[in-house]
mmCIF file of N, CA and C in Angstrom:
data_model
loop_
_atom_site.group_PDB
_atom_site.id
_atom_site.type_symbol
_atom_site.label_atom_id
_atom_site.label_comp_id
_atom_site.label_asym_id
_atom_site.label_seq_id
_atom_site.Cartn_x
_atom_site.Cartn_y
_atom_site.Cartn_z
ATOM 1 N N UNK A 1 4.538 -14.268 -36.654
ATOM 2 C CA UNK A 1 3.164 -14.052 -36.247
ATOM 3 C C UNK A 1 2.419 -13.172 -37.247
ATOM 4 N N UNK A 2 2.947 -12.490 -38.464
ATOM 5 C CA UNK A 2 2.736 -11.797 -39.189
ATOM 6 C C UNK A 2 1.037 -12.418 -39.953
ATOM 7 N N UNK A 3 1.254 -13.802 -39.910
ATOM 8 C CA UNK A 3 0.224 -15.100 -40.991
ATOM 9 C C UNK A 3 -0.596 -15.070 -39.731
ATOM 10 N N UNK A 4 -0.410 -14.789 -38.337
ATOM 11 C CA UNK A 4 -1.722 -15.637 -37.310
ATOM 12 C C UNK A 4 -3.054 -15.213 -37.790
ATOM 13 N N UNK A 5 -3.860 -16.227 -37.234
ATOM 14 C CA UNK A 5 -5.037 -15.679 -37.590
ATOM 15 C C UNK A 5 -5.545 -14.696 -36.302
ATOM 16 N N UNK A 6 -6.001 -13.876 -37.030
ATOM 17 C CA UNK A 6 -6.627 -12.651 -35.750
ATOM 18 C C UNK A 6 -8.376 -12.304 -36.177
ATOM 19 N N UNK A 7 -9.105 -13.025 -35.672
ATOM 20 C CA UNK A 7 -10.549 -12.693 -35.937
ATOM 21 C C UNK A 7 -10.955 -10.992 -35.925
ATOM 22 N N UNK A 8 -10.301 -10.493 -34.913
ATOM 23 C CA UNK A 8 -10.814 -9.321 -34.940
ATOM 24 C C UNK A 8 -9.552 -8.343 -35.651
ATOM 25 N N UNK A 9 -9.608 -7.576 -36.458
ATOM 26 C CA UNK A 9 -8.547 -6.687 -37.291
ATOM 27 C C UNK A 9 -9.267 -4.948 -37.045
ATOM 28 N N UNK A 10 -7.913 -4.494 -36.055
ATOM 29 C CA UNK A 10 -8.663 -2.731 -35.870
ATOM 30 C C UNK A 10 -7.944 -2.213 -36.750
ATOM 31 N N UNK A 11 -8.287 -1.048 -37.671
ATOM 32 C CA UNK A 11 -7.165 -0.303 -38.583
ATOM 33 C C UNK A 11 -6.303 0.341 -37.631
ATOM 34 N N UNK A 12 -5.139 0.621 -38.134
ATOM 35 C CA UNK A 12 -4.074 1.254 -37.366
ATOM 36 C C UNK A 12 -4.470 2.591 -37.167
ATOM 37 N N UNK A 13 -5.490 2.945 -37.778
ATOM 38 C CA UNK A 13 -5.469 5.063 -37.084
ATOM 39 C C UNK A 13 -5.933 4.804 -35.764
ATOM 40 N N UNK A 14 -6.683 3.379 -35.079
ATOM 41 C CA UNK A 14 -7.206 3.733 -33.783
ATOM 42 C C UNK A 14 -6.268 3.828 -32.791
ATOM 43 N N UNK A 15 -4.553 2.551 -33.271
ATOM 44 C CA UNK A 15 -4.619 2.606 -31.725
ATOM 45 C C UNK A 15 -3.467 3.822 -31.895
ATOM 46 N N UNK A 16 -3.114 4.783 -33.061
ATOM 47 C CA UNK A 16 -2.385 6.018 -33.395
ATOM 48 C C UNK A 16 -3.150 6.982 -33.039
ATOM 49 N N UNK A 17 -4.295 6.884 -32.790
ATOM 50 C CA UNK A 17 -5.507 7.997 -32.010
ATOM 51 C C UNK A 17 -5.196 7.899 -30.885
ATOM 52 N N UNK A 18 -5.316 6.760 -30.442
ATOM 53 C CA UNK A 18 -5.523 6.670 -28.964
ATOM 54 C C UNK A 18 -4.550 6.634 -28.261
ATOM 55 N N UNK A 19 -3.100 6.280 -29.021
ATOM 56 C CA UNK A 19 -1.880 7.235 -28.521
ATOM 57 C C UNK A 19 -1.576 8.609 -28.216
ATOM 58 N N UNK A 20 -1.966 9.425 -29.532
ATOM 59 C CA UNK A 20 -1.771 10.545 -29.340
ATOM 60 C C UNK A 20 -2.954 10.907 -28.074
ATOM 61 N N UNK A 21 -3.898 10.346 -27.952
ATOM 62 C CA UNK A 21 -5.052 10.978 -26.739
ATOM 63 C C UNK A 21 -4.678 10.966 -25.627
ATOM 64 N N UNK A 22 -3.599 10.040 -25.065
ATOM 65 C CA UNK A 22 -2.933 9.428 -23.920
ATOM 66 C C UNK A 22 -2.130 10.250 -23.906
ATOM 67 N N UNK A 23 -1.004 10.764 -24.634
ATOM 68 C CA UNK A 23 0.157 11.712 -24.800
ATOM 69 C C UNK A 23 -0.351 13.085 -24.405
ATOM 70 N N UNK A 24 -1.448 13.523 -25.012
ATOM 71 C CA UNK A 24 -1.966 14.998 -24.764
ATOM 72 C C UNK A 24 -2.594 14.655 -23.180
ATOM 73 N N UNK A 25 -3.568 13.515 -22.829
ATOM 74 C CA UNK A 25 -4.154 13.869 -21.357
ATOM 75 C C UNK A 25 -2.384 13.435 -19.888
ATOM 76 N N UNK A 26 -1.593 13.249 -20.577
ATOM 77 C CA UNK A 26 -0.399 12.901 -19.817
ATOM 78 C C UNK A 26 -0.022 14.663 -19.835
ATOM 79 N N UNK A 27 0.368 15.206 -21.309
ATOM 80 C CA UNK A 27 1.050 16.621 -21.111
ATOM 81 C C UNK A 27 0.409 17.761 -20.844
ATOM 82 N N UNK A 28 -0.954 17.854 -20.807
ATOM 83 C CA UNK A 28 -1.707 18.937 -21.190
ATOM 84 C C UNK A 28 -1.895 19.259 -19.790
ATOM 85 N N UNK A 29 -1.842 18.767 -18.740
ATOM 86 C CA UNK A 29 -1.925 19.740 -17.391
ATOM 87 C C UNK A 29 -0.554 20.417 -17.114
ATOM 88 N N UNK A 30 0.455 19.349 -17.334
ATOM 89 C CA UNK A 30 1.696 19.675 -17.370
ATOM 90 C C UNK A 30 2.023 21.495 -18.226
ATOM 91 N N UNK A 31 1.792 21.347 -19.252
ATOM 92 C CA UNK A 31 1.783 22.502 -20.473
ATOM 93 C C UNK A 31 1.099 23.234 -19.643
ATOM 94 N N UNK A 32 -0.294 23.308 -19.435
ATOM 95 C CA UNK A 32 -1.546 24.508 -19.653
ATOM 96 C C UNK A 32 -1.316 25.059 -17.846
ATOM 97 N N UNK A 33 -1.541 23.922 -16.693
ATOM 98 C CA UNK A 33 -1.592 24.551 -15.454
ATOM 99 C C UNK A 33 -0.177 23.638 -14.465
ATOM 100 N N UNK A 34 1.060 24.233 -15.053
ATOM 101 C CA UNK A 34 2.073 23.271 -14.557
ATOM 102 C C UNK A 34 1.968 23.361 -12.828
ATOM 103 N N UNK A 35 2.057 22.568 -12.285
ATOM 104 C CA UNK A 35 2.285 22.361 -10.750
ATOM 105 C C UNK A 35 3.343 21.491 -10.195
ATOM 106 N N UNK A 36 3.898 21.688 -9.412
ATOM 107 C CA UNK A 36 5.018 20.965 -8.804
ATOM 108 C C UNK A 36 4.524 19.045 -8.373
ATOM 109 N N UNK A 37 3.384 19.040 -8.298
ATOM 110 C CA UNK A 37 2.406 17.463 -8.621
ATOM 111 C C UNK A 37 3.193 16.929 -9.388
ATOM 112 N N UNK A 38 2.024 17.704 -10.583
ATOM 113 C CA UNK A 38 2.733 16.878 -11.945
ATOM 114 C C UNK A 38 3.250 16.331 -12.222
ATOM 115 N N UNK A 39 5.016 17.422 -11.655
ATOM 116 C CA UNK A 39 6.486 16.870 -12.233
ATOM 117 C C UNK A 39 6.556 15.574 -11.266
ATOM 118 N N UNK A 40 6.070 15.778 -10.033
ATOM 119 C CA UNK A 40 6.319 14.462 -9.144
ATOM 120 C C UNK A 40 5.801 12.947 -9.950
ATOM 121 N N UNK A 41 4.362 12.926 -10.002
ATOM 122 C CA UNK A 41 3.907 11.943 -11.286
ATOM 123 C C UNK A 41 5.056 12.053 -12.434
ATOM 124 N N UNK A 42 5.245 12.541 -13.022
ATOM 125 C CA UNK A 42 5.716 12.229 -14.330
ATOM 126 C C UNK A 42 7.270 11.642 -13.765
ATOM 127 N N UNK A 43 7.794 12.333 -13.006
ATOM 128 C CA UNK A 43 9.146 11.468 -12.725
ATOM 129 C C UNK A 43 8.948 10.115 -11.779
ATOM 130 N N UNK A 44 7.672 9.695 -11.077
ATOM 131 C CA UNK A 44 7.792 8.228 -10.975
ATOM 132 C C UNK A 44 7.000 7.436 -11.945
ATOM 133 N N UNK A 45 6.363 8.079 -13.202
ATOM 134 C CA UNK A 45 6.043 7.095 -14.215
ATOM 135 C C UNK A 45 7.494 7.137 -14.814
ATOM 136 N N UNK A 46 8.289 7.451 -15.503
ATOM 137 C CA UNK A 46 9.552 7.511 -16.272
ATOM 138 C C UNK A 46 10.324 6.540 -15.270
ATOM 139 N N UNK A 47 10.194 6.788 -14.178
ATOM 140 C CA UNK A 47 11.285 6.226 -13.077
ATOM 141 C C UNK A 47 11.363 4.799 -12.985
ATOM 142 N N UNK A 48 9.691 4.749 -12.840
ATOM 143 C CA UNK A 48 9.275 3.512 -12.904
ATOM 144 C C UNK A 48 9.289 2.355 -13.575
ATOM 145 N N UNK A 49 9.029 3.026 -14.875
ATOM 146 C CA UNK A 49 9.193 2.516 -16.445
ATOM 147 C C UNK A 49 10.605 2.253 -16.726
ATOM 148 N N UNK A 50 11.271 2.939 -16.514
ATOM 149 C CA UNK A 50 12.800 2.148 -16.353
ATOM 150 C C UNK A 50 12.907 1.107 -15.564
ATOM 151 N N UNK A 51 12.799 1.419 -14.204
ATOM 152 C CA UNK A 51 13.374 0.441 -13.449
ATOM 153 C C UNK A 51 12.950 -0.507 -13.260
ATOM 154 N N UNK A 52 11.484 -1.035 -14.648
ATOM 155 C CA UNK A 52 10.603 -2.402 -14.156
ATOM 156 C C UNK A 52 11.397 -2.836 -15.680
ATOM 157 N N UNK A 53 11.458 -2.004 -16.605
ATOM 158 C CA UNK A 53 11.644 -2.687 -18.107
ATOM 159 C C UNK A 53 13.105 -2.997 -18.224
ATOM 160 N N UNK A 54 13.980 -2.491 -17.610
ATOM 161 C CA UNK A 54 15.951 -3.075 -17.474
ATOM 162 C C UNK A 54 15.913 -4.291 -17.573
ATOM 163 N N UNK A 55 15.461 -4.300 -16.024
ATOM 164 C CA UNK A 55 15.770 -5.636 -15.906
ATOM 165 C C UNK A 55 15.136 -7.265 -16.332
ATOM 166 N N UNK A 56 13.755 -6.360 -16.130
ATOM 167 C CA UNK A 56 12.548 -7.565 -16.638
ATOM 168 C C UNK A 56 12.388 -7.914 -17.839
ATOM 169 N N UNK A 57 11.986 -6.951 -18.793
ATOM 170 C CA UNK A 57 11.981 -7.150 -20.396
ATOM 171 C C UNK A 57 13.495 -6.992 -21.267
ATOM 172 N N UNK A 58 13.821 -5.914 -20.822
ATOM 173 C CA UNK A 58 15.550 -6.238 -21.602
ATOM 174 C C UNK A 58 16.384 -7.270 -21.140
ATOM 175 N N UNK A 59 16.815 -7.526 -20.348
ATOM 176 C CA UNK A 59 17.429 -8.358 -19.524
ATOM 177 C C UNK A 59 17.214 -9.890 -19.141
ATOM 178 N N UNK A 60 15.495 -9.838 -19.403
ATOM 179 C CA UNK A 60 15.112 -10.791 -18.843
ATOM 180 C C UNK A 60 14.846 -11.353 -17.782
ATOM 181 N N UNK A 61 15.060 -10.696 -16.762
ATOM 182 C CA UNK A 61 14.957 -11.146 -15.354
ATOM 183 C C UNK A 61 14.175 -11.797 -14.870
ATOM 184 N N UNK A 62 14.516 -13.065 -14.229
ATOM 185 C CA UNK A 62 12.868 -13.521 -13.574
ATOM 186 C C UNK A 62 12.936 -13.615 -12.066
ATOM 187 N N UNK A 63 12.137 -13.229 -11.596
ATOM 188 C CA UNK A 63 11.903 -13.102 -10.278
ATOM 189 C C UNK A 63 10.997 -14.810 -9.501
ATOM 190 N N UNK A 64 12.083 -15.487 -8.514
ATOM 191 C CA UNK A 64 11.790 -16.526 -8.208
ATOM 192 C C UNK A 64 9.850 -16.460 -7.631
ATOM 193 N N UNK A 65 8.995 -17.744 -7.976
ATOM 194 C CA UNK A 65 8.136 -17.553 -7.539
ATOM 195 C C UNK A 65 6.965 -17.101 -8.137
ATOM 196 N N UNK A 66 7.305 -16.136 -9.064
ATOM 197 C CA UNK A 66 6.311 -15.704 -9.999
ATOM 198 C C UNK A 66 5.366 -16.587 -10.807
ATOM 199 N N UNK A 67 5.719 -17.230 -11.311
ATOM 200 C CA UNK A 67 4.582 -18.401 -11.996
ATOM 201 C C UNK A 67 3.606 -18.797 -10.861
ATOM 202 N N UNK A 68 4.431 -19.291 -9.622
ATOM 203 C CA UNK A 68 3.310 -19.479 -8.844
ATOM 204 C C UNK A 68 2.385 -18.667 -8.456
ATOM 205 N N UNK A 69 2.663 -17.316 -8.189
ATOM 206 C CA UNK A 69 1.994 -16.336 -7.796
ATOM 207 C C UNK A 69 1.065 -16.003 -8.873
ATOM 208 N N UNK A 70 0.943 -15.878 -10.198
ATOM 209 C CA UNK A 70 -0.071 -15.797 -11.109
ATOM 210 C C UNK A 70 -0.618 -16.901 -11.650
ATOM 211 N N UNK A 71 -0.043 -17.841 -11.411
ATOM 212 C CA UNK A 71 -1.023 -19.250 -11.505
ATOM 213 C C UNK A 71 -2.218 -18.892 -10.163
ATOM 214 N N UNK A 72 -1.818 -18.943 -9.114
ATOM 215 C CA UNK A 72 -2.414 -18.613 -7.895
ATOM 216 C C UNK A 72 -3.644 -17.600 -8.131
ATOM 217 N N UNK A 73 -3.076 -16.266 -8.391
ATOM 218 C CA UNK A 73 -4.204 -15.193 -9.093
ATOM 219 C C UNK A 73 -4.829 -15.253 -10.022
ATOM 220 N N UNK A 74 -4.918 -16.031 -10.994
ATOM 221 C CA UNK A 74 -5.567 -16.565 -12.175
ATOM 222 C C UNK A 74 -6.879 -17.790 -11.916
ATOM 223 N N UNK A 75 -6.302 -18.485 -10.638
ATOM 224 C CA UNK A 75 -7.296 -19.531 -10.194
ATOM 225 C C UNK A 75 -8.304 -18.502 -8.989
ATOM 226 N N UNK A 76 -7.935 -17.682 -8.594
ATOM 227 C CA UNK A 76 -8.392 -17.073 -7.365
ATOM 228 C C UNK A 76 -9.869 -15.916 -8.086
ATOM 229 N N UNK A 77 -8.872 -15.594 -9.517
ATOM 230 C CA UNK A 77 -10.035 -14.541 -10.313
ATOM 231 C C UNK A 77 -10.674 -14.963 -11.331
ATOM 232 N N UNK A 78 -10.396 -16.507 -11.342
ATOM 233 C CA UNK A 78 -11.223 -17.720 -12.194
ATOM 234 C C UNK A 78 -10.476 -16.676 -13.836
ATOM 235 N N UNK A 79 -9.815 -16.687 -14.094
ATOM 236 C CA UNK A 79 -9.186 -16.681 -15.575
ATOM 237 C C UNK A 79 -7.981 -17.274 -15.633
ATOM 238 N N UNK A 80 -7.757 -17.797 -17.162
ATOM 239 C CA UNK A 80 -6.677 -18.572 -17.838
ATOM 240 C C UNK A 80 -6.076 -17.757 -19.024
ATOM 241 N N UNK A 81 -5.018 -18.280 -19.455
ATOM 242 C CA UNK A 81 -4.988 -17.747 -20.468
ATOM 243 C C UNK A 81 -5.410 -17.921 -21.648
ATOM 244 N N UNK A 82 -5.570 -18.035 -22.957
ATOM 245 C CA UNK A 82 -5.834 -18.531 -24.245
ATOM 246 C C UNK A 82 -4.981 -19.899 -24.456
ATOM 247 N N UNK A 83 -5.766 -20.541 -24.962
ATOM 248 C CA UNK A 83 -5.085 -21.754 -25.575
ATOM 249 C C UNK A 83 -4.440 -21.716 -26.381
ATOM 250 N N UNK A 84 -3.538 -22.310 -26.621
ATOM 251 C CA UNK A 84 -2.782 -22.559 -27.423
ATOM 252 C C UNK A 84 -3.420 -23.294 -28.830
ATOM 253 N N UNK A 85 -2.980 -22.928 -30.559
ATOM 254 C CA UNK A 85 -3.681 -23.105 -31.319
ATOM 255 C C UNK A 85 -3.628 -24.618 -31.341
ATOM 256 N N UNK A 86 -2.391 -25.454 -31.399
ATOM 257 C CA UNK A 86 -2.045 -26.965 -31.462
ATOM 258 C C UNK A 86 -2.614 -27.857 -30.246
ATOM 259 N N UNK A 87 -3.367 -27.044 -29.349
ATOM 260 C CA UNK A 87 -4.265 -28.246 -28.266
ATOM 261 C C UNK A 87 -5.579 -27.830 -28.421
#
């Protein structure tokens, strides 16, 4: 995919900005006014983030049904996906 064509090209400092901006508004309450909250959020994003990416993206997992269910939501919120370049 290195050759696709991509009409729109962002330089890489934006989306390395907008990482680090995400990283600081994630730690910076944590750091500056820690509260027992916080740690609760931050251990079901981590928690979470594991236990959806194991099985689903490493693993592969597919969960019966699913195509139908976002075919379904895709017709319901009137969007498709992109075409494919060869049709």
């Amino acid at each position: 995919m290195k050759d696709a064509h991509r009409p729109v090209k962002i330089p890489l400092l934006i989306p390395i900005l907008m990482l680090l901006v995400n990283i600081y508004l994630f730690v910076a309450p944590i750091i500056f006014k820690p509260r027992l909250e916080y740690m609760y959020v931050a251990a079901s994003v981590f928690t979470g983030a594991t236990l959806l990416y194991i099985p689903f993206v490493r693993f592969g997992l597919k969960v019966p049904l699913y195509d139908k269910i976002v075919t379904c939501l895709q017709l319901i919120c009137e969007i498709c996906p992109p075409a494919k370049a060869g049709e």
